Short mmCIF file of N, CA, C and O in Angstrom, two decimals:
data_model
loop_
_atom_site.label_atom_id
_atom_site.label_comp_id
_atom_site.label_asym_id
_atom_site.label_seq_id
_atom_site.Cartn_x
_atom_site.Cartn_y
_atom_site.Cartn_z
N MET A 1 4.69 -34.69 -2.14
CA MET A 1 3.76 -34.13 -3.09
C MET A 1 3.26 -35.26 -3.98
O MET A 1 4.01 -36.12 -4.40
N ASP A 2 1.98 -35.23 -4.22
CA ASP A 2 1.36 -36.19 -5.14
C ASP A 2 0.87 -35.44 -6.36
O ASP A 2 0.37 -34.32 -6.26
N THR A 3 0.99 -36.06 -7.53
CA THR A 3 0.44 -35.47 -8.74
C THR A 3 -0.59 -36.44 -9.32
O THR A 3 -0.49 -37.66 -9.14
N THR A 4 -1.56 -35.88 -9.99
CA THR A 4 -2.62 -36.69 -10.59
C THR A 4 -3.24 -35.91 -11.74
O THR A 4 -3.26 -34.67 -11.71
N PRO A 5 -3.73 -36.59 -12.74
CA PRO A 5 -4.43 -35.89 -13.81
C PRO A 5 -5.86 -35.48 -13.42
O PRO A 5 -6.51 -34.73 -14.12
N GLU A 6 -6.32 -35.95 -12.25
CA GLU A 6 -7.68 -35.64 -11.82
C GLU A 6 -7.80 -34.19 -11.36
O GLU A 6 -6.84 -33.59 -10.89
N SER A 7 -8.98 -33.65 -11.48
CA SER A 7 -9.24 -32.29 -11.05
C SER A 7 -9.38 -32.23 -9.53
O SER A 7 -9.93 -33.14 -8.91
N TYR A 8 -8.92 -31.14 -8.95
CA TYR A 8 -9.11 -30.93 -7.51
C TYR A 8 -10.59 -30.91 -7.16
O TYR A 8 -10.97 -31.25 -6.05
N LEU A 9 -11.44 -30.53 -8.11
CA LEU A 9 -12.89 -30.52 -7.88
C LEU A 9 -13.45 -31.92 -7.67
O LEU A 9 -14.46 -32.09 -7.00
N ASP A 10 -12.78 -32.92 -8.27
CA ASP A 10 -13.21 -34.30 -8.10
C ASP A 10 -12.58 -34.96 -6.88
O ASP A 10 -13.07 -35.99 -6.41
N LEU A 11 -11.52 -34.39 -6.38
CA LEU A 11 -10.77 -35.01 -5.28
C LEU A 11 -11.14 -34.50 -3.90
O LEU A 11 -10.98 -35.22 -2.91
N PHE A 12 -11.63 -33.26 -3.83
CA PHE A 12 -11.88 -32.66 -2.52
C PHE A 12 -13.27 -32.02 -2.49
O PHE A 12 -13.74 -31.52 -3.52
N PRO A 13 -13.89 -31.99 -1.30
CA PRO A 13 -15.19 -31.29 -1.20
C PRO A 13 -15.00 -29.78 -1.44
O PRO A 13 -13.98 -29.21 -1.04
N LEU A 14 -15.95 -29.15 -2.10
CA LEU A 14 -15.85 -27.73 -2.42
C LEU A 14 -15.58 -26.87 -1.19
O LEU A 14 -14.82 -25.91 -1.25
N GLU A 15 -16.20 -27.23 -0.06
CA GLU A 15 -16.02 -26.42 1.15
C GLU A 15 -14.62 -26.51 1.75
O GLU A 15 -14.23 -25.69 2.57
N ALA A 16 -13.81 -27.47 1.29
CA ALA A 16 -12.44 -27.62 1.79
C ALA A 16 -11.43 -26.86 0.93
O ALA A 16 -10.29 -26.66 1.33
N ILE A 17 -11.86 -26.41 -0.26
CA ILE A 17 -10.93 -25.79 -1.21
C ILE A 17 -10.90 -24.27 -1.03
O ILE A 17 -11.94 -23.62 -0.95
N VAL A 18 -9.68 -23.73 -0.98
CA VAL A 18 -9.47 -22.28 -0.99
C VAL A 18 -8.60 -21.98 -2.19
O VAL A 18 -7.47 -22.45 -2.30
N TYR A 19 -9.14 -21.21 -3.11
CA TYR A 19 -8.45 -20.87 -4.35
C TYR A 19 -7.70 -19.57 -4.12
O TYR A 19 -8.32 -18.53 -3.84
N LEU A 20 -6.39 -19.60 -4.21
CA LEU A 20 -5.59 -18.40 -3.98
C LEU A 20 -5.44 -17.61 -5.27
O LEU A 20 -5.01 -18.13 -6.29
N THR A 21 -5.84 -16.36 -5.19
CA THR A 21 -5.78 -15.45 -6.33
C THR A 21 -5.48 -14.05 -5.81
O THR A 21 -6.05 -13.64 -4.79
N PRO A 22 -4.60 -13.31 -6.48
CA PRO A 22 -4.29 -11.96 -6.01
C PRO A 22 -5.47 -10.99 -6.11
O PRO A 22 -5.43 -9.91 -5.52
N ASP A 23 -6.52 -11.38 -6.78
CA ASP A 23 -7.68 -10.51 -6.97
C ASP A 23 -8.78 -10.72 -5.95
O ASP A 23 -9.81 -10.04 -5.99
N SER A 24 -8.59 -11.65 -5.01
CA SER A 24 -9.61 -11.92 -4.01
C SER A 24 -9.74 -10.75 -3.04
O SER A 24 -8.77 -10.07 -2.73
N GLU A 25 -10.95 -10.54 -2.54
CA GLU A 25 -11.16 -9.53 -1.51
C GLU A 25 -10.88 -10.10 -0.12
O GLU A 25 -10.79 -9.36 0.86
N ASN A 26 -10.72 -11.42 -0.02
CA ASN A 26 -10.48 -12.09 1.26
C ASN A 26 -8.98 -12.27 1.49
O ASN A 26 -8.26 -12.73 0.61
N VAL A 27 -8.53 -11.93 2.69
CA VAL A 27 -7.12 -12.05 3.04
C VAL A 27 -6.88 -13.40 3.71
O VAL A 27 -7.62 -13.79 4.61
N LEU A 28 -5.85 -14.10 3.26
CA LEU A 28 -5.45 -15.35 3.91
C LEU A 28 -4.77 -14.99 5.22
O LEU A 28 -3.70 -14.38 5.23
N GLU A 29 -5.41 -15.34 6.33
CA GLU A 29 -4.86 -14.99 7.64
C GLU A 29 -4.06 -16.13 8.24
O GLU A 29 -3.13 -15.89 9.00
N ASP A 30 -4.44 -17.35 7.93
CA ASP A 30 -3.74 -18.51 8.48
C ASP A 30 -3.93 -19.68 7.52
O ASP A 30 -4.86 -19.69 6.71
N ILE A 31 -3.07 -20.66 7.64
CA ILE A 31 -3.21 -21.90 6.86
C ILE A 31 -3.91 -22.90 7.75
O ILE A 31 -3.44 -23.20 8.85
N GLU A 32 -5.04 -23.39 7.29
CA GLU A 32 -5.83 -24.34 8.06
C GLU A 32 -5.54 -25.76 7.56
O GLU A 32 -5.61 -26.01 6.36
N PRO A 33 -5.22 -26.68 8.46
CA PRO A 33 -4.84 -28.03 8.04
C PRO A 33 -5.96 -28.82 7.35
O PRO A 33 -5.68 -29.75 6.60
N ASP A 34 -7.21 -28.42 7.56
CA ASP A 34 -8.31 -29.15 6.94
C ASP A 34 -8.73 -28.54 5.60
O ASP A 34 -9.72 -28.96 5.00
N LYS A 35 -7.97 -27.56 5.12
CA LYS A 35 -8.27 -26.93 3.83
C LYS A 35 -7.26 -27.36 2.77
O LYS A 35 -6.14 -27.74 3.07
N VAL A 36 -7.69 -27.28 1.53
CA VAL A 36 -6.83 -27.56 0.38
C VAL A 36 -6.65 -26.23 -0.35
O VAL A 36 -7.63 -25.59 -0.72
N TYR A 37 -5.40 -25.83 -0.52
CA TYR A 37 -5.11 -24.54 -1.15
C TYR A 37 -4.69 -24.75 -2.59
O TYR A 37 -3.73 -25.46 -2.86
N VAL A 38 -5.44 -24.13 -3.48
CA VAL A 38 -5.15 -24.21 -4.91
C VAL A 38 -4.46 -22.91 -5.30
O VAL A 38 -4.98 -21.82 -5.03
N LEU A 39 -3.29 -23.04 -5.90
CA LEU A 39 -2.56 -21.85 -6.34
C LEU A 39 -3.06 -21.48 -7.73
O LEU A 39 -2.72 -22.14 -8.71
N GLY A 40 -3.88 -20.47 -7.79
CA GLY A 40 -4.43 -20.03 -9.07
C GLY A 40 -3.34 -19.38 -9.89
O GLY A 40 -2.72 -18.42 -9.44
N GLY A 41 -3.07 -19.90 -11.06
CA GLY A 41 -1.99 -19.31 -11.85
C GLY A 41 -2.10 -19.63 -13.31
O GLY A 41 -2.88 -20.47 -13.74
N LEU A 42 -1.27 -18.93 -14.06
CA LEU A 42 -1.22 -19.08 -15.50
C LEU A 42 0.23 -19.26 -15.92
O LEU A 42 1.12 -18.70 -15.31
N VAL A 43 0.44 -20.00 -16.96
CA VAL A 43 1.77 -20.08 -17.53
C VAL A 43 1.77 -19.09 -18.69
O VAL A 43 1.43 -19.41 -19.81
N ASP A 44 2.08 -17.85 -18.33
CA ASP A 44 1.95 -16.76 -19.28
C ASP A 44 2.78 -15.59 -18.75
O ASP A 44 2.89 -15.40 -17.55
N GLU A 45 3.35 -14.82 -19.61
CA GLU A 45 4.15 -13.67 -19.19
C GLU A 45 3.29 -12.44 -18.91
O GLU A 45 3.72 -11.53 -18.22
N SER A 46 2.08 -12.41 -19.43
CA SER A 46 1.24 -11.24 -19.21
C SER A 46 0.29 -11.49 -18.04
O SER A 46 0.00 -12.62 -17.69
N ILE A 47 -0.18 -10.40 -17.46
CA ILE A 47 -1.11 -10.49 -16.34
C ILE A 47 -2.52 -10.32 -16.87
O ILE A 47 -2.82 -9.35 -17.55
N HIS A 48 -3.37 -11.27 -16.54
CA HIS A 48 -4.78 -11.21 -16.95
C HIS A 48 -5.60 -10.91 -15.70
O HIS A 48 -5.87 -11.80 -14.90
N LYS A 49 -5.96 -9.66 -15.51
CA LYS A 49 -6.64 -9.20 -14.32
C LYS A 49 -7.92 -9.98 -14.08
O LYS A 49 -8.75 -10.13 -14.97
N GLU A 50 -8.05 -10.52 -12.90
CA GLU A 50 -9.22 -11.21 -12.37
C GLU A 50 -9.56 -12.53 -13.07
O GLU A 50 -10.62 -13.10 -12.81
N LEU A 51 -8.71 -13.04 -13.92
CA LEU A 51 -9.00 -14.31 -14.59
C LEU A 51 -9.09 -15.46 -13.58
O LEU A 51 -10.03 -16.26 -13.63
N THR A 52 -8.16 -15.53 -12.64
CA THR A 52 -8.20 -16.61 -11.66
C THR A 52 -9.36 -16.42 -10.69
O THR A 52 -9.97 -17.39 -10.26
N LEU A 53 -9.71 -15.19 -10.38
CA LEU A 53 -10.86 -14.94 -9.51
C LEU A 53 -12.15 -15.39 -10.20
O LEU A 53 -12.99 -16.04 -9.57
N ARG A 54 -12.30 -15.07 -11.47
CA ARG A 54 -13.48 -15.51 -12.22
C ARG A 54 -13.57 -17.03 -12.26
O ARG A 54 -14.65 -17.60 -12.09
N ARG A 55 -12.43 -17.68 -12.48
CA ARG A 55 -12.43 -19.15 -12.52
C ARG A 55 -12.90 -19.73 -11.19
O ARG A 55 -13.72 -20.64 -11.15
N ALA A 56 -12.39 -19.20 -10.10
CA ALA A 56 -12.79 -19.68 -8.77
C ALA A 56 -14.28 -19.45 -8.54
O ALA A 56 -14.98 -20.34 -8.01
N ARG A 57 -14.77 -18.30 -8.93
CA ARG A 57 -16.20 -18.01 -8.75
C ARG A 57 -17.06 -18.94 -9.60
O ARG A 57 -18.12 -19.39 -9.16
N GLU A 58 -16.63 -19.21 -10.82
CA GLU A 58 -17.38 -20.13 -11.68
C GLU A 58 -17.48 -21.52 -11.05
O GLU A 58 -18.44 -22.24 -11.26
N GLN A 59 -16.47 -21.88 -10.27
CA GLN A 59 -16.43 -23.18 -9.62
C GLN A 59 -16.99 -23.13 -8.20
O GLN A 59 -16.94 -24.12 -7.47
N SER A 60 -17.55 -21.99 -7.81
CA SER A 60 -18.14 -21.78 -6.48
C SER A 60 -17.17 -22.06 -5.34
O SER A 60 -17.52 -22.66 -4.33
N LEU A 61 -15.94 -21.60 -5.51
CA LEU A 61 -14.90 -21.84 -4.53
C LEU A 61 -14.64 -20.60 -3.67
O LEU A 61 -14.76 -19.48 -4.15
N ARG A 62 -14.28 -20.85 -2.44
CA ARG A 62 -13.83 -19.79 -1.54
C ARG A 62 -12.48 -19.29 -2.07
O ARG A 62 -11.67 -20.08 -2.55
N THR A 63 -12.24 -18.00 -2.00
CA THR A 63 -10.98 -17.43 -2.48
C THR A 63 -10.27 -16.69 -1.36
O THR A 63 -10.89 -16.29 -0.37
N ALA A 64 -8.98 -16.50 -1.55
CA ALA A 64 -8.18 -15.69 -0.62
C ALA A 64 -6.96 -15.19 -1.37
O ALA A 64 -6.58 -15.73 -2.41
N ARG A 65 -6.34 -14.15 -0.82
CA ARG A 65 -5.10 -13.62 -1.37
C ARG A 65 -4.08 -13.56 -0.25
O ARG A 65 -4.43 -13.52 0.93
N LEU A 66 -2.82 -13.52 -0.63
CA LEU A 66 -1.77 -13.37 0.36
C LEU A 66 -1.86 -11.97 0.97
O LEU A 66 -2.26 -11.02 0.30
N PRO A 67 -1.47 -11.81 2.24
CA PRO A 67 -1.61 -10.51 2.93
C PRO A 67 -0.47 -9.54 2.61
O PRO A 67 0.15 -8.96 3.50
N ILE A 68 -0.23 -9.33 1.33
CA ILE A 68 0.85 -8.44 0.92
C ILE A 68 0.56 -7.00 1.36
O ILE A 68 1.40 -6.35 1.97
N ARG A 69 -0.63 -6.50 1.08
CA ARG A 69 -0.98 -5.11 1.45
C ARG A 69 -0.99 -4.89 2.96
O ARG A 69 -0.77 -3.78 3.43
N GLU A 70 -1.29 -5.95 3.69
CA GLU A 70 -1.40 -5.83 5.14
C GLU A 70 -0.03 -5.78 5.84
O GLU A 70 0.08 -5.22 6.93
N TYR A 71 0.98 -6.36 5.23
CA TYR A 71 2.29 -6.45 5.87
C TYR A 71 3.41 -5.72 5.12
O TYR A 71 4.48 -5.53 5.68
N MET A 72 3.16 -5.34 3.89
CA MET A 72 4.21 -4.72 3.08
C MET A 72 3.78 -3.32 2.65
O MET A 72 2.59 -2.98 2.71
N VAL A 73 4.75 -2.54 2.23
CA VAL A 73 4.47 -1.20 1.74
C VAL A 73 5.03 -1.06 0.33
O VAL A 73 5.94 -1.80 -0.06
N LYS A 74 4.48 -0.12 -0.41
CA LYS A 74 5.00 0.15 -1.75
C LYS A 74 6.35 0.83 -1.64
O LYS A 74 6.48 1.85 -0.96
N ALA A 75 7.33 0.26 -2.30
CA ALA A 75 8.67 0.85 -2.30
C ALA A 75 8.76 1.88 -3.41
O ALA A 75 8.28 1.64 -4.52
N PRO A 76 9.38 3.01 -3.13
CA PRO A 76 9.59 3.97 -4.21
C PRO A 76 10.52 3.36 -5.26
O PRO A 76 11.51 2.73 -4.92
N ASN A 77 10.13 3.47 -6.51
CA ASN A 77 11.00 2.97 -7.58
C ASN A 77 10.79 3.82 -8.83
O ASN A 77 9.77 4.47 -9.00
N SER A 78 11.78 3.82 -9.68
CA SER A 78 11.77 4.70 -10.86
C SER A 78 10.65 4.39 -11.83
O SER A 78 10.19 5.26 -12.55
N ARG A 79 10.20 3.14 -11.86
CA ARG A 79 9.13 2.76 -12.81
C ARG A 79 7.74 2.92 -12.20
O ARG A 79 6.75 2.70 -12.87
N ASN A 80 7.67 3.23 -10.88
CA ASN A 80 6.40 3.28 -10.17
C ASN A 80 5.61 1.99 -10.38
O ASN A 80 4.41 1.99 -10.60
N TYR A 81 6.32 0.87 -10.31
CA TYR A 81 5.73 -0.44 -10.55
C TYR A 81 5.47 -1.14 -9.23
O TYR A 81 6.36 -1.25 -8.39
N HIS A 82 4.24 -1.63 -9.05
CA HIS A 82 3.86 -2.38 -7.86
C HIS A 82 2.88 -3.46 -8.30
O HIS A 82 1.86 -3.16 -8.92
N SER A 83 3.20 -4.72 -7.97
CA SER A 83 2.33 -5.82 -8.37
C SER A 83 2.24 -6.85 -7.27
O SER A 83 3.24 -7.27 -6.70
N GLU A 84 1.02 -7.26 -6.98
CA GLU A 84 0.78 -8.32 -6.00
C GLU A 84 0.67 -9.68 -6.68
O GLU A 84 0.42 -10.68 -6.02
N THR A 85 0.83 -9.72 -7.97
CA THR A 85 0.78 -10.97 -8.71
C THR A 85 2.15 -11.63 -8.67
O THR A 85 3.13 -11.06 -9.11
N LEU A 86 2.18 -12.84 -8.11
CA LEU A 86 3.43 -13.57 -7.95
C LEU A 86 3.43 -14.81 -8.82
O LEU A 86 2.37 -15.33 -9.19
N ALA A 87 4.62 -15.30 -9.12
CA ALA A 87 4.75 -16.58 -9.82
C ALA A 87 4.36 -17.70 -8.84
O ALA A 87 4.44 -17.52 -7.62
N ILE A 88 3.97 -18.82 -9.39
CA ILE A 88 3.52 -19.93 -8.55
C ILE A 88 4.61 -20.35 -7.56
O ILE A 88 4.33 -20.61 -6.39
N ASN A 89 5.87 -20.39 -7.99
CA ASN A 89 6.94 -20.77 -7.07
C ASN A 89 7.09 -19.77 -5.93
O ASN A 89 7.41 -20.14 -4.80
N GLN A 90 6.83 -18.48 -6.20
CA GLN A 90 6.91 -17.47 -5.15
C GLN A 90 5.78 -17.67 -4.14
O GLN A 90 5.99 -17.57 -2.93
N VAL A 91 4.58 -17.96 -4.61
CA VAL A 91 3.45 -18.22 -3.71
C VAL A 91 3.75 -19.44 -2.86
O VAL A 91 3.53 -19.45 -1.64
N PHE A 92 4.30 -20.48 -3.49
CA PHE A 92 4.66 -21.69 -2.76
C PHE A 92 5.70 -21.38 -1.68
O PHE A 92 5.58 -21.85 -0.55
N ASP A 93 6.70 -20.56 -2.02
CA ASP A 93 7.71 -20.16 -1.04
C ASP A 93 7.09 -19.41 0.14
O ASP A 93 7.44 -19.65 1.29
N VAL A 94 6.17 -18.50 -0.15
CA VAL A 94 5.50 -17.75 0.91
C VAL A 94 4.73 -18.71 1.81
O VAL A 94 4.85 -18.67 3.04
N LEU A 95 3.93 -19.59 1.21
CA LEU A 95 3.13 -20.51 2.00
C LEU A 95 3.99 -21.47 2.82
O LEU A 95 3.71 -21.73 3.99
N SER A 96 5.04 -21.99 2.22
CA SER A 96 5.94 -22.92 2.93
C SER A 96 6.61 -22.24 4.11
O SER A 96 6.69 -22.81 5.20
N THR A 97 7.10 -21.04 3.88
CA THR A 97 7.77 -20.31 4.96
C THR A 97 6.78 -19.94 6.06
O THR A 97 7.08 -20.05 7.25
N TYR A 98 5.58 -19.53 5.68
CA TYR A 98 4.57 -19.21 6.69
C TYR A 98 4.24 -20.46 7.51
O TYR A 98 4.13 -20.40 8.74
N TYR A 99 4.08 -21.58 6.86
CA TYR A 99 3.75 -22.83 7.55
C TYR A 99 4.84 -23.19 8.57
O TYR A 99 4.53 -23.63 9.68
N GLU A 100 6.09 -22.97 8.21
CA GLU A 100 7.21 -23.28 9.11
C GLU A 100 7.37 -22.25 10.22
O GLU A 100 7.68 -22.62 11.36
N THR A 101 7.19 -20.97 9.92
CA THR A 101 7.50 -19.91 10.88
C THR A 101 6.27 -19.32 11.57
O THR A 101 6.41 -18.69 12.62
N ARG A 102 5.12 -19.44 10.95
CA ARG A 102 3.89 -18.78 11.41
C ARG A 102 4.08 -17.27 11.48
O ARG A 102 3.48 -16.59 12.30
N SER A 103 4.91 -16.75 10.57
CA SER A 103 5.19 -15.32 10.51
C SER A 103 4.97 -14.85 9.09
O SER A 103 5.71 -15.24 8.18
N TRP A 104 3.96 -13.99 8.89
CA TRP A 104 3.74 -13.44 7.56
C TRP A 104 4.90 -12.56 7.10
O TRP A 104 5.32 -12.64 5.95
N PRO A 105 5.48 -11.71 7.97
CA PRO A 105 6.63 -10.94 7.50
C PRO A 105 7.78 -11.82 7.00
O PRO A 105 8.35 -11.55 5.95
N ALA A 106 8.10 -12.87 7.74
CA ALA A 106 9.18 -13.78 7.30
C ALA A 106 8.80 -14.46 6.00
O ALA A 106 9.63 -14.61 5.10
N ALA A 107 7.55 -14.87 5.88
CA ALA A 107 7.10 -15.57 4.68
C ALA A 107 7.13 -14.65 3.46
O ALA A 107 7.58 -15.04 2.38
N LEU A 108 6.66 -13.43 3.63
CA LEU A 108 6.63 -12.49 2.51
C LEU A 108 8.04 -12.07 2.12
O LEU A 108 8.35 -11.89 0.95
N ARG A 109 8.92 -11.95 3.10
CA ARG A 109 10.33 -11.65 2.80
C ARG A 109 10.92 -12.76 1.95
O ARG A 109 11.69 -12.51 1.02
N ALA A 110 10.55 -14.00 2.23
CA ALA A 110 11.09 -15.15 1.51
C ALA A 110 10.57 -15.27 0.08
O ALA A 110 11.26 -15.76 -0.80
N GLY A 111 9.34 -14.82 -0.16
CA GLY A 111 8.73 -15.08 -1.45
C GLY A 111 8.47 -13.90 -2.36
O GLY A 111 8.31 -14.08 -3.56
N VAL A 112 8.39 -12.71 -1.81
CA VAL A 112 8.07 -11.54 -2.63
C VAL A 112 9.38 -10.82 -2.97
O VAL A 112 9.99 -10.20 -2.11
N SER A 113 9.77 -10.89 -4.23
CA SER A 113 11.01 -10.25 -4.64
C SER A 113 10.85 -8.73 -4.67
O SER A 113 9.74 -8.21 -4.87
N SER A 114 11.93 -8.02 -4.47
CA SER A 114 11.89 -6.56 -4.47
C SER A 114 11.43 -6.01 -5.82
O SER A 114 10.93 -4.90 -5.92
N GLY A 115 11.59 -6.80 -6.87
CA GLY A 115 11.15 -6.39 -8.20
C GLY A 115 9.65 -6.21 -8.31
O GLY A 115 9.16 -5.58 -9.26
N LYS A 116 8.88 -6.71 -7.36
CA LYS A 116 7.43 -6.54 -7.35
C LYS A 116 7.03 -5.17 -6.84
O LYS A 116 5.87 -4.79 -6.91
N GLY A 117 8.01 -4.44 -6.25
CA GLY A 117 7.71 -3.08 -5.80
C GLY A 117 7.19 -3.00 -4.38
O GLY A 117 6.80 -1.93 -3.93
N TYR A 118 7.17 -4.11 -3.66
CA TYR A 118 6.72 -4.13 -2.28
C TYR A 118 7.86 -4.58 -1.38
O TYR A 118 8.64 -5.46 -1.75
N VAL A 119 7.94 -3.97 -0.21
CA VAL A 119 8.94 -4.34 0.79
C VAL A 119 8.29 -4.32 2.16
O VAL A 119 7.23 -3.70 2.35
N LEU A 120 8.93 -4.96 3.11
CA LEU A 120 8.47 -4.88 4.49
C LEU A 120 8.79 -3.48 5.01
O LEU A 120 9.77 -2.87 4.59
N PRO A 121 7.98 -2.94 5.90
CA PRO A 121 8.21 -1.57 6.38
C PRO A 121 9.61 -1.35 6.93
O PRO A 121 10.17 -0.26 6.75
N ASP A 122 10.21 -2.34 7.57
CA ASP A 122 11.54 -2.15 8.15
C ASP A 122 12.64 -2.05 7.09
O ASP A 122 13.76 -1.64 7.40
N THR A 123 12.33 -2.36 5.84
CA THR A 123 13.34 -2.23 4.77
C THR A 123 12.98 -1.14 3.77
O THR A 123 13.68 -0.95 2.79
N ALA A 124 11.90 -0.42 4.00
CA ALA A 124 11.42 0.58 3.04
C ALA A 124 12.39 1.75 2.85
O ALA A 124 12.47 2.32 1.77
N GLU A 125 13.13 2.07 3.87
CA GLU A 125 14.03 3.22 3.78
C GLU A 125 15.38 2.87 3.15
O GLU A 125 16.18 3.73 2.85
N GLN A 126 15.67 1.59 2.99
CA GLN A 126 16.99 1.16 2.50
C GLN A 126 17.12 1.29 1.00
O GLN A 126 16.25 1.32 0.26
#
């Protein structure tokens, strides 16, 4: 991993950047080696709906979201709480596992905690 104070907008062509945000209408289907994935996130305890999506649109960037709805189901829980918003480390875990396994179920199992209210269908009854 490399770190730099420079903006990703200055380092990569706009057409190579995919801004990941849970509010995107586009589903991330695969990781493409010629793309740069920006994990849209906030260091904040509260959820700001569509803030990262607005930021990506202001920068004219392509957006995508993790395929949580496509591979997971809402688990019954006493609080009726379900959230597709993950911490940056959870998104990184999902992406890393997907890159290694090429399996979205395995990747989502690795990164989406049960506290988010989503589970894989094979664990929904447990």
